[in-house]
C-alpha cells in the first residue's frame, strides 16, 4: 500500500496532525513572591509549600512554577525544613 505524498510531507516537517505551524507565544511567568512582597515563604505554611510539590512529593522546577532563582532556593530550603519536621512527606506511597 502506497502512501500519498501529502502524508509524507506532513511527516517530514514534524507536523503529525497536519496543522499549519508557527511560532507559539509563551508568556513569561512572573514570580509571585516578587510581585507581592507581603507573601512570605515559611516552613510552617505547609499549604502554600504544597503548591510547589508534585503529587509524588518532588519539588516543582522553576520553569514550571514561574519562580525566580532567589525565591526558588528559598522554597527548596523551606520544603526541606517542613519535610524534616514531618509537615510535608518526602514521598508518597505508590498505589498500583
JSON list of C-alpha atoms in Angstrom, two decimals, residues 3 9-11 17 29 31-32 34-35 38-39 46 57 63 72 89:
[
{"chain": "A", "resi": 3, "resn": "UNK", "atom": "CA", "xyz": [1.23, 6.47, 0.99]},
{"chain": "A", "resi": 9, "resn": "UNK", "atom": "CA", "xyz": [5.24, 15.92, 3.52]},
{"chain": "A", "resi": 10, "resn": "UNK", "atom": "CA", "xyz": [3.37, 16.24, 6.78]},
{"chain": "A", "resi": 11, "resn": "UNK", "atom": "CA", "xyz": [5.63, 13.71, 8.50]},
{"chain": "A", "resi": 17, "resn": "UNK", "atom": "CA", "xyz": [-1.57, 16.16, 12.75]},
{"chain": "A", "resi": 29, "resn": "UNK", "atom": "CA", "xyz": [5.60, 33.61, 34.22]},
{"chain": "A", "resi": 31, "resn": "UNK", "atom": "CA", "xyz": [7.47, 35.21, 40.36]},
{"chain": "A", "resi": 32, "resn": "UNK", "atom": "CA", "xyz": [4.52, 35.53, 42.72]},
{"chain": "A", "resi": 34, "resn": "UNK", "atom": "CA", "xyz": [8.49, 39.27, 43.70]},
{"chain": "A", "resi": 35, "resn": "UNK", "atom": "CA", "xyz": [5.12, 40.59, 42.54]},
{"chain": "A", "resi": 38, "resn": "UNK", "atom": "CA", "xyz": [3.60, 40.55, 51.50]},
{"chain": "A", "resi": 39, "resn": "UNK", "atom": "CA", "xyz": [3.81, 36.83, 50.70]},
{"chain": "A", "resi": 46, "resn": "UNK", "atom": "CA", "xyz": [2.69, 23.81, 54.52]},
{"chain": "A", "resi": 57, "resn": "UNK", "atom": "CA", "xyz": [6.39, 14.79, 46.62]},
{"chain": "A", "resi": 63, "resn": "UNK", "atom": "CA", "xyz": [10.45, 26.77, 34.64]},
{"chain": "A", "resi": 72, "resn": "UNK", "atom": "CA", "xyz": [13.06, 29.01, 44.25]},
{"chain": "A", "resi": 89, "resn": "UNK", "atom": "CA", "xyz": [6.08, 13.99, 53.07]}
]
